PDB file of C-alpha atoms in Angstrom:
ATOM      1  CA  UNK T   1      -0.173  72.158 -34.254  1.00 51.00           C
ATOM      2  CA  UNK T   2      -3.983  72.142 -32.749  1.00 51.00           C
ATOM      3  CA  UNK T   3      -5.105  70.172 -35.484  1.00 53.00           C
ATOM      4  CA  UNK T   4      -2.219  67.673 -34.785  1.00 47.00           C
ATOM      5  CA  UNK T   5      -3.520  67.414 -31.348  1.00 49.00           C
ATOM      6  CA  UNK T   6      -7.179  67.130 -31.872  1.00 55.00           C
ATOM      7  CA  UNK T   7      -6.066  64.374 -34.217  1.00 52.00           C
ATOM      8  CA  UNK T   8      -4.166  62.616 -31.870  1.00 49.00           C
ATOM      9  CA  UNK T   9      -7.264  62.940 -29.108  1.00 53.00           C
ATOM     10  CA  UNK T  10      -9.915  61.172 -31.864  1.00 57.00           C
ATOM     11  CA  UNK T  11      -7.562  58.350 -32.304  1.00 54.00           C
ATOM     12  CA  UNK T  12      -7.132  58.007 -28.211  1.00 52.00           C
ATOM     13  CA  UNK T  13     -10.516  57.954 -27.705  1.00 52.00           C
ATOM     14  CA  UNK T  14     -11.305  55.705 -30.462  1.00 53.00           C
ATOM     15  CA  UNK T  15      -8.638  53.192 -29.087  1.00 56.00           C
ATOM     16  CA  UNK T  16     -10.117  53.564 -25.638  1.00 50.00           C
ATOM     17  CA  UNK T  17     -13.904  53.014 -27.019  1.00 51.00           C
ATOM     18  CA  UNK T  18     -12.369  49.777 -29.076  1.00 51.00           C
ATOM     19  CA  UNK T  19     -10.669  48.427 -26.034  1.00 51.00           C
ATOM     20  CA  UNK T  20     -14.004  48.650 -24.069  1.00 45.00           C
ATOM     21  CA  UNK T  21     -16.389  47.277 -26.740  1.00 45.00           C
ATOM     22  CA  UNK T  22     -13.522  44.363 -26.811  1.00 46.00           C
ATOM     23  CA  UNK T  23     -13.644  43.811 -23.080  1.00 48.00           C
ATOM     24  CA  UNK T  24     -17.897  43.991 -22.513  1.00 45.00           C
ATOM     25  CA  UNK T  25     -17.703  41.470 -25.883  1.00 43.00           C
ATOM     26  CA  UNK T  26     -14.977  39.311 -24.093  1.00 46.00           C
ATOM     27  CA  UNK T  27     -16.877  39.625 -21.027  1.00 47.00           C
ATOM     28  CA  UNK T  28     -20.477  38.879 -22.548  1.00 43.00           C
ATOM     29  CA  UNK T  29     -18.755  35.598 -24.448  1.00 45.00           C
ATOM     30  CA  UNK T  30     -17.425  34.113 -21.390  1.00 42.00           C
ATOM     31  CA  UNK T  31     -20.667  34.897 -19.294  1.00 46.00           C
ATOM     32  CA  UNK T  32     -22.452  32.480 -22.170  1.00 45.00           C
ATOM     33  CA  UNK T  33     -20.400  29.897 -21.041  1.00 62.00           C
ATOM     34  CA  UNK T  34     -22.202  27.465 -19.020  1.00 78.00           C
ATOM     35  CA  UNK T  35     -21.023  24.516 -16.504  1.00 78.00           C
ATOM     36  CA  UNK T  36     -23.020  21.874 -17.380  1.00 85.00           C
ATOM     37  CA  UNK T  37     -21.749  20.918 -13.551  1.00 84.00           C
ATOM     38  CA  UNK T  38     -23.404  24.005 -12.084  1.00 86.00           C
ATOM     39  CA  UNK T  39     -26.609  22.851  -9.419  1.00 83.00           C
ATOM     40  CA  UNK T  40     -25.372  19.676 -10.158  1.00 91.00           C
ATOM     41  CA  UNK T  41     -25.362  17.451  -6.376  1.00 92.00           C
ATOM     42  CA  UNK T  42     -22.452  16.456  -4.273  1.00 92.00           C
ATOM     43  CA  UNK T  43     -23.700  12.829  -5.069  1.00 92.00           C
ATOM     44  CA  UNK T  44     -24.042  13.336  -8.461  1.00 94.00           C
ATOM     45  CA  UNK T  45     -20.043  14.724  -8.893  1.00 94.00           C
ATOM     46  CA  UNK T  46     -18.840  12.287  -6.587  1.00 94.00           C
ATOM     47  CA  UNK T  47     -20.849   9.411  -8.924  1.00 94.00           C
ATOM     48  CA  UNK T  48     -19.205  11.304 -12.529  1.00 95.00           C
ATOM     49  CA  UNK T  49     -15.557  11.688 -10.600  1.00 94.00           C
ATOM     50  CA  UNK T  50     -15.846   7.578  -9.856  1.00 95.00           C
ATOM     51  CA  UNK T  51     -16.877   6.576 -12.971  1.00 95.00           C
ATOM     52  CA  UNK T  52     -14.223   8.912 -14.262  1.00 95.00           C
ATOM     53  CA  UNK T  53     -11.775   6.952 -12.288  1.00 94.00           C
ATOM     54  CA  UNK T  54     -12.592   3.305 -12.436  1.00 93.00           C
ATOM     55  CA  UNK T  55     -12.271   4.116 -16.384  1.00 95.00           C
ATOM     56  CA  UNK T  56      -9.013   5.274 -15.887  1.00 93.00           C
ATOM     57  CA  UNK T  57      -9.621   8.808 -16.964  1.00 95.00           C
ATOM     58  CA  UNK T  58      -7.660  10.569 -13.984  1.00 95.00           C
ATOM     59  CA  UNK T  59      -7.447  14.017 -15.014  1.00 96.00           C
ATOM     60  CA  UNK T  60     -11.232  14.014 -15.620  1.00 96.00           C
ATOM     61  CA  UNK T  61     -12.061  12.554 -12.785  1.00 95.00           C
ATOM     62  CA  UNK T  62      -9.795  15.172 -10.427  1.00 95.00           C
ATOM     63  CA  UNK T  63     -11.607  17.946 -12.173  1.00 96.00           C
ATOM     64  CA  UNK T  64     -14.881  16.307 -10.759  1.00 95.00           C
ATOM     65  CA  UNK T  65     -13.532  16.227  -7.637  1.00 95.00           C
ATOM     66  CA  UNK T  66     -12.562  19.064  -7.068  1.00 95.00           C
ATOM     67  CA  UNK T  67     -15.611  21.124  -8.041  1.00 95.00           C
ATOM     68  CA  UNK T  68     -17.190  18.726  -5.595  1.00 94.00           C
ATOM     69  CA  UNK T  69     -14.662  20.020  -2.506  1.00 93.00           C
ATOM     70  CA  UNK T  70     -15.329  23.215  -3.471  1.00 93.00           C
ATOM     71  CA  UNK T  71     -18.808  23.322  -3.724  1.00 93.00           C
ATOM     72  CA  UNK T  72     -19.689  20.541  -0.991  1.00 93.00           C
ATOM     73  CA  UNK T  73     -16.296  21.150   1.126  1.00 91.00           C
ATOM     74  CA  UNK T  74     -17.989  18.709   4.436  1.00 88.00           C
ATOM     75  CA  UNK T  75     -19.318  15.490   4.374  1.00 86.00           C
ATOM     76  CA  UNK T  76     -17.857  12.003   3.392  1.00 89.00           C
ATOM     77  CA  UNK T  77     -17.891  12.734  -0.609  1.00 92.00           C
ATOM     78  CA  UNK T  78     -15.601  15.837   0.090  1.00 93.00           C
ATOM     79  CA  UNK T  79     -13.635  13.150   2.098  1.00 93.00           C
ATOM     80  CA  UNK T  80     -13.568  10.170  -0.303  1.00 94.00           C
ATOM     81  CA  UNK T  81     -12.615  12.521  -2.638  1.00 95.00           C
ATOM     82  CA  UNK T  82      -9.330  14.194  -1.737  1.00 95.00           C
ATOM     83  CA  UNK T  83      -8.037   9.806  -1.493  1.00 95.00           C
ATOM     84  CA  UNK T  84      -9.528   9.182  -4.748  1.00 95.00           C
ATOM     85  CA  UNK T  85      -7.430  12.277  -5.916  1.00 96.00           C
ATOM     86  CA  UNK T  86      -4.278  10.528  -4.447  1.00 96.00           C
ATOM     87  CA  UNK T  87      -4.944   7.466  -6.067  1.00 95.00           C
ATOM     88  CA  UNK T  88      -5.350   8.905  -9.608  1.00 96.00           C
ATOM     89  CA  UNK T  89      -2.098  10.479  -9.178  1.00 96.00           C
ATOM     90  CA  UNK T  90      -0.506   7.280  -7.949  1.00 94.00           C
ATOM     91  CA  UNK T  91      -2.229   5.120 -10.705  1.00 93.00           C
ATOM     92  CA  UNK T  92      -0.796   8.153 -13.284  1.00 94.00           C
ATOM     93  CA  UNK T  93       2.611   8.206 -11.599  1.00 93.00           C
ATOM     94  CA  UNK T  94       2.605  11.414 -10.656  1.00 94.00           C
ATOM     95  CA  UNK T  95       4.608  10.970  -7.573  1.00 94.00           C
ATOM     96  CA  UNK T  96       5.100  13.791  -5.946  1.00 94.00           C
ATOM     97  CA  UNK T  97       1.242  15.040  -6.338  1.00 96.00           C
ATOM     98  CA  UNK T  98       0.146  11.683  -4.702  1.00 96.00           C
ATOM     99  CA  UNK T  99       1.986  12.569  -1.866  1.00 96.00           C
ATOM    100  CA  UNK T 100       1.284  16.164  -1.702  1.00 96.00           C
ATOM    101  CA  UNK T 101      -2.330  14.644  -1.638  1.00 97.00           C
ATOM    102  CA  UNK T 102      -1.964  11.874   0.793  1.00 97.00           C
ATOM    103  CA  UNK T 103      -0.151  14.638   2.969  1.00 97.00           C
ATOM    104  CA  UNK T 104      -3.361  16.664   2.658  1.00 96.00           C
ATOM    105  CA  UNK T 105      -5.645  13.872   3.911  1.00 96.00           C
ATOM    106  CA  UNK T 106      -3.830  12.952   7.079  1.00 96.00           C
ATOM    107  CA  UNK T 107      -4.018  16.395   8.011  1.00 96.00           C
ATOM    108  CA  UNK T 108      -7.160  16.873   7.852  1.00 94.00           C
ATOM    109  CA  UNK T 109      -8.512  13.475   9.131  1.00 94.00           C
ATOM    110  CA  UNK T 110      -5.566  11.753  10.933  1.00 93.00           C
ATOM    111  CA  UNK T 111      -8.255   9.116  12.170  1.00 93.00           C
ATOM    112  CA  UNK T 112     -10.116   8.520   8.918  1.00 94.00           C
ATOM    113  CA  UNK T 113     -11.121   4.545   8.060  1.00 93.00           C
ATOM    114  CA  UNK T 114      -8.972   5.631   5.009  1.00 94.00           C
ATOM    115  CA  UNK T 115      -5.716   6.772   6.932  1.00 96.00           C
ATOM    116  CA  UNK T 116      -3.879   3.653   6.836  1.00 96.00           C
ATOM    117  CA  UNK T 117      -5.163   3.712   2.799  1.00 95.00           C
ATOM    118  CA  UNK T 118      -3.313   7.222   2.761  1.00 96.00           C
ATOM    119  CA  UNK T 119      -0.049   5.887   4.695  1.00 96.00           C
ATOM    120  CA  UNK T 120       0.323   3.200   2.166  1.00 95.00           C
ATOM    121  CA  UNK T 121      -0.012   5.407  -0.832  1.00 95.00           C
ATOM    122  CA  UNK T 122       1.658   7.714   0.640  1.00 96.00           C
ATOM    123  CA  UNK T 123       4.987   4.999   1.513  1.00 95.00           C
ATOM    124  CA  UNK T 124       5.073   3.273  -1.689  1.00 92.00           C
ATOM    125  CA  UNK T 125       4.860   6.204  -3.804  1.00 93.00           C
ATOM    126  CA  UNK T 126       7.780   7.799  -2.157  1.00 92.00           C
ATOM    127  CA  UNK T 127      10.344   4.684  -2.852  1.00 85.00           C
ATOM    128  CA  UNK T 128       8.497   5.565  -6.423  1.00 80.00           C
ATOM    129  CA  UNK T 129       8.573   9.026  -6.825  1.00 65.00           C
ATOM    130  CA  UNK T 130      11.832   9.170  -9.017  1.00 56.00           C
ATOM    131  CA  UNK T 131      11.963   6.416 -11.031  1.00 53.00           C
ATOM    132  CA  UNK T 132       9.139   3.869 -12.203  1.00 43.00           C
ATOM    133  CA  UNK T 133       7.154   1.678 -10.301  1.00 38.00           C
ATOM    134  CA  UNK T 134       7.260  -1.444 -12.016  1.00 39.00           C
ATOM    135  CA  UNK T 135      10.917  -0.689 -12.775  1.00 48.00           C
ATOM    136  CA  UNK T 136      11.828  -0.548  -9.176  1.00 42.00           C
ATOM    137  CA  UNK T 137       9.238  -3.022  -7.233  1.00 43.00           C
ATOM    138  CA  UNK T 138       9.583  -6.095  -9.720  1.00 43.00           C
ATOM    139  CA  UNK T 139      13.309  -5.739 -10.925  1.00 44.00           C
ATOM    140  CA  UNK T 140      15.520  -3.033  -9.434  1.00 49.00           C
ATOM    141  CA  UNK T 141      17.690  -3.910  -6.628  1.00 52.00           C
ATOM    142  CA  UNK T 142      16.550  -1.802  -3.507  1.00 53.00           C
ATOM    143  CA  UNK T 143      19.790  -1.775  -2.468  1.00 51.00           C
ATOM    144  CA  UNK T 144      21.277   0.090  -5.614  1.00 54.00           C
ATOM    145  CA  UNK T 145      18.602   3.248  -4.975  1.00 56.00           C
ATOM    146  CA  UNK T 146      19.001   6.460  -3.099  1.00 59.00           C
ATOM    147  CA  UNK T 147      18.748   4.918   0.844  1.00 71.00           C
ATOM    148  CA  UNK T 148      17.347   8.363   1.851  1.00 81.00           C
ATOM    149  CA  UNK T 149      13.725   7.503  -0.151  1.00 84.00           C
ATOM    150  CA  UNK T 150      14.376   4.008   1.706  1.00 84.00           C
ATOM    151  CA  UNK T 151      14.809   5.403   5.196  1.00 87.00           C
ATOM    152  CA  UNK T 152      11.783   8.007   4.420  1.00 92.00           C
ATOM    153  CA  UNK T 153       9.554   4.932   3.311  1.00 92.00           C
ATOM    154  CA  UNK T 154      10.591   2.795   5.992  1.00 93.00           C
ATOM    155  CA  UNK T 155       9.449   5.369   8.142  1.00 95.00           C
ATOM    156  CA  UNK T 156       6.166   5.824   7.131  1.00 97.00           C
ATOM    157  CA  UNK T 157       5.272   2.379   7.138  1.00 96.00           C
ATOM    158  CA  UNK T 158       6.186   2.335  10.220  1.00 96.00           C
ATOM    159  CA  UNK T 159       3.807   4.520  11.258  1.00 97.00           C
ATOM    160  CA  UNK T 160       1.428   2.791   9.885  1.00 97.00           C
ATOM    161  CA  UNK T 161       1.816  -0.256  11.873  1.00 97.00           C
ATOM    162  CA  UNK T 162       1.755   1.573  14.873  1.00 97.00           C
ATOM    163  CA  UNK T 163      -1.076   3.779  14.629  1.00 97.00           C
ATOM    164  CA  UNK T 164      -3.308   1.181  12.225  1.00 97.00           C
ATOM    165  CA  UNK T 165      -1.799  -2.595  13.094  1.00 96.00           C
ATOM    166  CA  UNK T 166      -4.828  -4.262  12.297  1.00 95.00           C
ATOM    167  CA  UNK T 167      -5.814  -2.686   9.420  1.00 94.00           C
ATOM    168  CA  UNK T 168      -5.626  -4.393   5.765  1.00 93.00           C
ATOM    169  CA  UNK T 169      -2.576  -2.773   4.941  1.00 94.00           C
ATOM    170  CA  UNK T 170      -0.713  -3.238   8.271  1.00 95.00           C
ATOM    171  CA  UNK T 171       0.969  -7.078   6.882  1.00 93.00           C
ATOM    172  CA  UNK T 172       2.029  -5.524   3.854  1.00 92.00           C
ATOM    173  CA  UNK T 173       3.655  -2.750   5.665  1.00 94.00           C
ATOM    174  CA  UNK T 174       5.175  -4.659   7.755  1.00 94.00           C
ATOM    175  CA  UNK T 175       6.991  -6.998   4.653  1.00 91.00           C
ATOM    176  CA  UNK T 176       8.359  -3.967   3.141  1.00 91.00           C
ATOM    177  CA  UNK T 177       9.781  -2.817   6.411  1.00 92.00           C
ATOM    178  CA  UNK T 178      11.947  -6.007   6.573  1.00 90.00           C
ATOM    179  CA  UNK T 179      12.825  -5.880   3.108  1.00 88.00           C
ATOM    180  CA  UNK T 180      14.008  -2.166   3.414  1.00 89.00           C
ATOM    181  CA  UNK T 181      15.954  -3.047   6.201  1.00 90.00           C
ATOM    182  CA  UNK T 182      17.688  -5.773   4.180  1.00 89.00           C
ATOM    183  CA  UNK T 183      18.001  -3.238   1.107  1.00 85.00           C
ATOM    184  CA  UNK T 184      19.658  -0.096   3.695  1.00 87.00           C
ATOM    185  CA  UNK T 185      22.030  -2.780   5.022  1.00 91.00           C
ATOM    186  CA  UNK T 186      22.958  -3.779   1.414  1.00 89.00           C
ATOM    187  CA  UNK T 187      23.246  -0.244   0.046  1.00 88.00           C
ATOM    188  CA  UNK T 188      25.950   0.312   3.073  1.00 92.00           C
ATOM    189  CA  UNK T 189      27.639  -2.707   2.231  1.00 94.00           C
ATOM    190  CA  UNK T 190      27.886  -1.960  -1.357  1.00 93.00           C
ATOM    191  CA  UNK T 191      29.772   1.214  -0.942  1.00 93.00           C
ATOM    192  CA  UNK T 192      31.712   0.072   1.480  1.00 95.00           C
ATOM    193  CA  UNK T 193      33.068  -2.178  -1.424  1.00 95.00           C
ATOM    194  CA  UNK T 194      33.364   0.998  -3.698  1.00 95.00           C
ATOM    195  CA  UNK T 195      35.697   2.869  -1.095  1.00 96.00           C
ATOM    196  CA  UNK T 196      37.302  -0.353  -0.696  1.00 96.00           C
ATOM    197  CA  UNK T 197      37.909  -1.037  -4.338  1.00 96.00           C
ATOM    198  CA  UNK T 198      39.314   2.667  -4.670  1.00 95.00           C
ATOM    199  CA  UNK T 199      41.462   1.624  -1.540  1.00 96.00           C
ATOM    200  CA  UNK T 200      39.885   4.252   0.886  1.00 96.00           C
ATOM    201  CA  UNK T 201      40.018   1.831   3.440  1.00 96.00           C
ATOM    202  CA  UNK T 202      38.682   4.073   6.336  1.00 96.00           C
ATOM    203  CA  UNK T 203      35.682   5.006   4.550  1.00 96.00           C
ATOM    204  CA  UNK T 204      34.911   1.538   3.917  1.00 96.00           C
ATOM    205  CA  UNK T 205      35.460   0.363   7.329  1.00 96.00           C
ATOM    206  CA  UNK T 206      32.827   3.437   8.891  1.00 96.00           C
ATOM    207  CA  UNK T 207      30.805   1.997   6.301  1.00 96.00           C
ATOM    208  CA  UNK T 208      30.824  -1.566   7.574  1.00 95.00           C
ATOM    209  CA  UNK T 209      30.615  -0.035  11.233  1.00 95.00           C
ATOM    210  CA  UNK T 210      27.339   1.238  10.445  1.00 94.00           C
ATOM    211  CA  UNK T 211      25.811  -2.111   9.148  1.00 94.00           C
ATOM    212  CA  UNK T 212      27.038  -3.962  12.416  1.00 94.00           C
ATOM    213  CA  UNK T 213      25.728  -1.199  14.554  1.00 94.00           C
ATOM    214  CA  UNK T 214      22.385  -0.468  12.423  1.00 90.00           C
ATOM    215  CA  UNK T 215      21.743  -3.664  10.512  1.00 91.00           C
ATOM    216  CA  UNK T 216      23.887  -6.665  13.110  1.00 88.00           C
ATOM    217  CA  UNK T 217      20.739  -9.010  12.847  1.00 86.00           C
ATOM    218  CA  UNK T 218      20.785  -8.810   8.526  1.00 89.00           C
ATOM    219  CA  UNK T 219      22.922 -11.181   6.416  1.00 87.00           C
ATOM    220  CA  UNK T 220      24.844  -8.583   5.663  1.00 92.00           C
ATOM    221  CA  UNK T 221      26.565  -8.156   8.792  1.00 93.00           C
ATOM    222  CA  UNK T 222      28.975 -11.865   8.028  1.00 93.00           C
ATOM    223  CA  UNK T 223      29.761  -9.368   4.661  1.00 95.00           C
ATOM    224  CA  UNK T 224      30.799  -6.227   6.780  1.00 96.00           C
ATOM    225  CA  UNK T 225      32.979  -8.171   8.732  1.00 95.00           C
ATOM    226  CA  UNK T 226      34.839  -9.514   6.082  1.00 95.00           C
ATOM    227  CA  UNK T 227      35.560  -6.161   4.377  1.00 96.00           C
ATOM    228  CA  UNK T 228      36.450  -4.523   7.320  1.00 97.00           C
ATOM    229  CA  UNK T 229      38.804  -7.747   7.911  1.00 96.00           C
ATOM    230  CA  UNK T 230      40.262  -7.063   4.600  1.00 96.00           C
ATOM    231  CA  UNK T 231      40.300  -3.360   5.353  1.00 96.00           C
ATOM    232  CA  UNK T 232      42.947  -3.531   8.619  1.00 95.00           C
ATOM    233  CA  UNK T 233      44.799  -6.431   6.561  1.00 96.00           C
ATOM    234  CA  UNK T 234      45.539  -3.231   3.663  1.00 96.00           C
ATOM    235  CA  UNK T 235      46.313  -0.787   5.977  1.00 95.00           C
ATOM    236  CA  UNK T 236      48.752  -3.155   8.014  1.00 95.00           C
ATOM    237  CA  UNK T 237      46.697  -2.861  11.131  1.00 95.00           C
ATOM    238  CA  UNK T 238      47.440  -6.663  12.414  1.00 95.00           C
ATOM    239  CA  UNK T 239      45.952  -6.317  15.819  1.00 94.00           C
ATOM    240  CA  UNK T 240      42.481  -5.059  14.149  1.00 94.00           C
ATOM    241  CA  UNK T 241      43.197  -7.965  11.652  1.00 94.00           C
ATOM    242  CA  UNK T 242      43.105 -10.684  14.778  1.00 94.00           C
ATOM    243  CA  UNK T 243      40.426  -8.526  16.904  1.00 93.00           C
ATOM    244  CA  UNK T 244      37.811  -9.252  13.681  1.00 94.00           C
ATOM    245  CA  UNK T 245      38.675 -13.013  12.954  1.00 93.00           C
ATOM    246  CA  UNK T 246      37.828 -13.796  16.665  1.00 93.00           C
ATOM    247  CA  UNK T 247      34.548 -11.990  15.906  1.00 91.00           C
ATOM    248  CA  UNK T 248      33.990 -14.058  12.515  1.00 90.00           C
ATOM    249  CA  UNK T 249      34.877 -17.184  14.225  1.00 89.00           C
ATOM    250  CA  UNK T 250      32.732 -16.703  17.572  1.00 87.00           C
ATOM    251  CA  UNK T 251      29.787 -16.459  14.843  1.00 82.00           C
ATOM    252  CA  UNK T 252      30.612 -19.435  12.926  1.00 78.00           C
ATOM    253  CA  UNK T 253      28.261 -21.771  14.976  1.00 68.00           C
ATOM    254  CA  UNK T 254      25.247 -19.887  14.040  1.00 66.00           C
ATOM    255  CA  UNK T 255      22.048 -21.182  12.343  1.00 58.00           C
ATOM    256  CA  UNK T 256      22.620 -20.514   9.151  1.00 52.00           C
ATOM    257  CA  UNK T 257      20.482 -17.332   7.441  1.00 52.00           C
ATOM    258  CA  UNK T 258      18.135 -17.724   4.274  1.00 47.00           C
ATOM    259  CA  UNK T 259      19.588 -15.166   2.086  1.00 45.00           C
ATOM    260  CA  UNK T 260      17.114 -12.629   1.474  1.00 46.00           C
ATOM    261  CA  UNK T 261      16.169 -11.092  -1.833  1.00 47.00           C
ATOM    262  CA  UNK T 262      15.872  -7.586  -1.847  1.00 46.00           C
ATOM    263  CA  UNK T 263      12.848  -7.326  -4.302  1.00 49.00           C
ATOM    264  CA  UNK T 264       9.449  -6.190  -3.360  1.00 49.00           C
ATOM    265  CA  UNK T 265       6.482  -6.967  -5.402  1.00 50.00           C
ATOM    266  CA  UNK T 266       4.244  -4.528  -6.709  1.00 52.00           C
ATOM    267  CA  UNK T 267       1.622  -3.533  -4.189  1.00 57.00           C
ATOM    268  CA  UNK T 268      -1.928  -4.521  -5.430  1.00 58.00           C
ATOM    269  CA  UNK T 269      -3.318  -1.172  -4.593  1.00 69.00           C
ATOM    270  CA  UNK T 270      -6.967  -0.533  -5.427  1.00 69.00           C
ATOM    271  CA  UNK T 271      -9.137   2.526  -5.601  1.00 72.00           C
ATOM    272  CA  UNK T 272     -10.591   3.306  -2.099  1.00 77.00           C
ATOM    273  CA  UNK T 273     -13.840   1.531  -1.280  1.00 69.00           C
TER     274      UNK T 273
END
């Protein structure tokens, strides 16, 4: 029985020893490892990151940055680059991270030159952030889309305006605003058509009451009033019927509206100067 024991202790030990001689081996392999980053300037990261970036190399170029935030975490390369990091994730469609980014930047400098830059980013990326740009700026209806990333976006170019209305972005900003207003108006007129195709005529006619409260100055106001028109007709509500024709025919005499297109065009977004 001792000489099972003492045999058992030996291999312990030698397992122990082996596990140590692993770990100072592991330890001594990684320590070989250089940086070829390390002592290398802020200027000199920030140039690499760029160059990274105007090559299209995103990944790269975020690993450049952020050595450079964490070794220089002040001055106006730490700055440029948390944007430039939002930019590579918008150029790579990574939504969400662009956001998360942009997010970051306004925190920390509200009142940066590159704020508005941030906003913009930040707005257009999150009409993006489920579904492909090019999909949804150059062919998708705006109207067919979740409304809630429509509101959110609206929102934030909003924003923009107001705080930065002179900046370069501020036109642009202000386009997309009227266009998503067109495109929320739309979205409530076509499910108010869905309820009213399924014959939930209430629904549809709360729909169509939110359009002439929210949306009265849009084209799609004449449309609301027509379905709701229909709406009383189906549910035999006469009065209703007559109470919404005077309202169609008091607005007859209006100039006439351009119908609107509810496409944006892709932004021309560049990498911050």
């Amino acid at each position: 029985m001792s000489s099972l024991k003492s045999t058992f202790k030996r291999t312990l030990l030698t397992i122990a020893m082996g596990s140590v001689i692993l770990t100072t081996a592991s330890c001594s392999w990684l320590n070989s490892i250089e940086d070829p980053t390390e002592g290398w300037s802020a200027d000199k990261l920030y140039v690499e990151g760029r160059d990274n970036l105007n090559e299209g190399n995103w990944e790269t170029a975020r690993d450049y940055y952020q050595k450079l935030e964490a070794r220089y975490p002040f001055g106006k390369y730490a700055q440029q680059a948390q944007i430039e990091t939002a930019y590579s994730y918008f150029r790579e469609r990574e939504m969400s991270q662009a956001i998360i980014a942009c997010d970051r930047f306004l925190r920390q400098y509200p009142d940066h030159p590159l704020s508005p830059y941030a906003m913009y980013i930040k707005g257009v990326a999150t009409l993006d952030e489920d579904d492909g740009w090019m999909n949804w700026l150059t062919k998708q209806d705006l109207s067919k889309r979740d409304a809630q990333a429509a509101r959110d976006a609206f929102d934030i170019f909003k924003e923009l305006v107001e705080r930065f209305p002179h900046s370069r972005y501020a036109n642009d900003a202000r386009e997309r605003m009227y266009e998503l207003i067109h495109a929320q108006a739309q979205y409530e007129i076509n499910t108010a058509m869905y309820y009213y195709k399924r014959h939930a005529y209430i629904a549809a006619i709360n729909r169509c009451q939110t359009v002439l409260n929210d949306f009265q100055s849009t084209d799609q106001a004449e449309e609301a009033l027509q379905i709701m028109k229909d709406s009383y007709k189906a549910l035999g509500m006469e009065g209703k019927v007559k109470d919404i024709e005077r309202i169609i025919e008091a607005n007859k005499n209006r100039p006439s509206k351009k119908t609107v297109q509810h496409v944006i065009q892709a932004p021309q977004v560049e990498a911050p100067q």
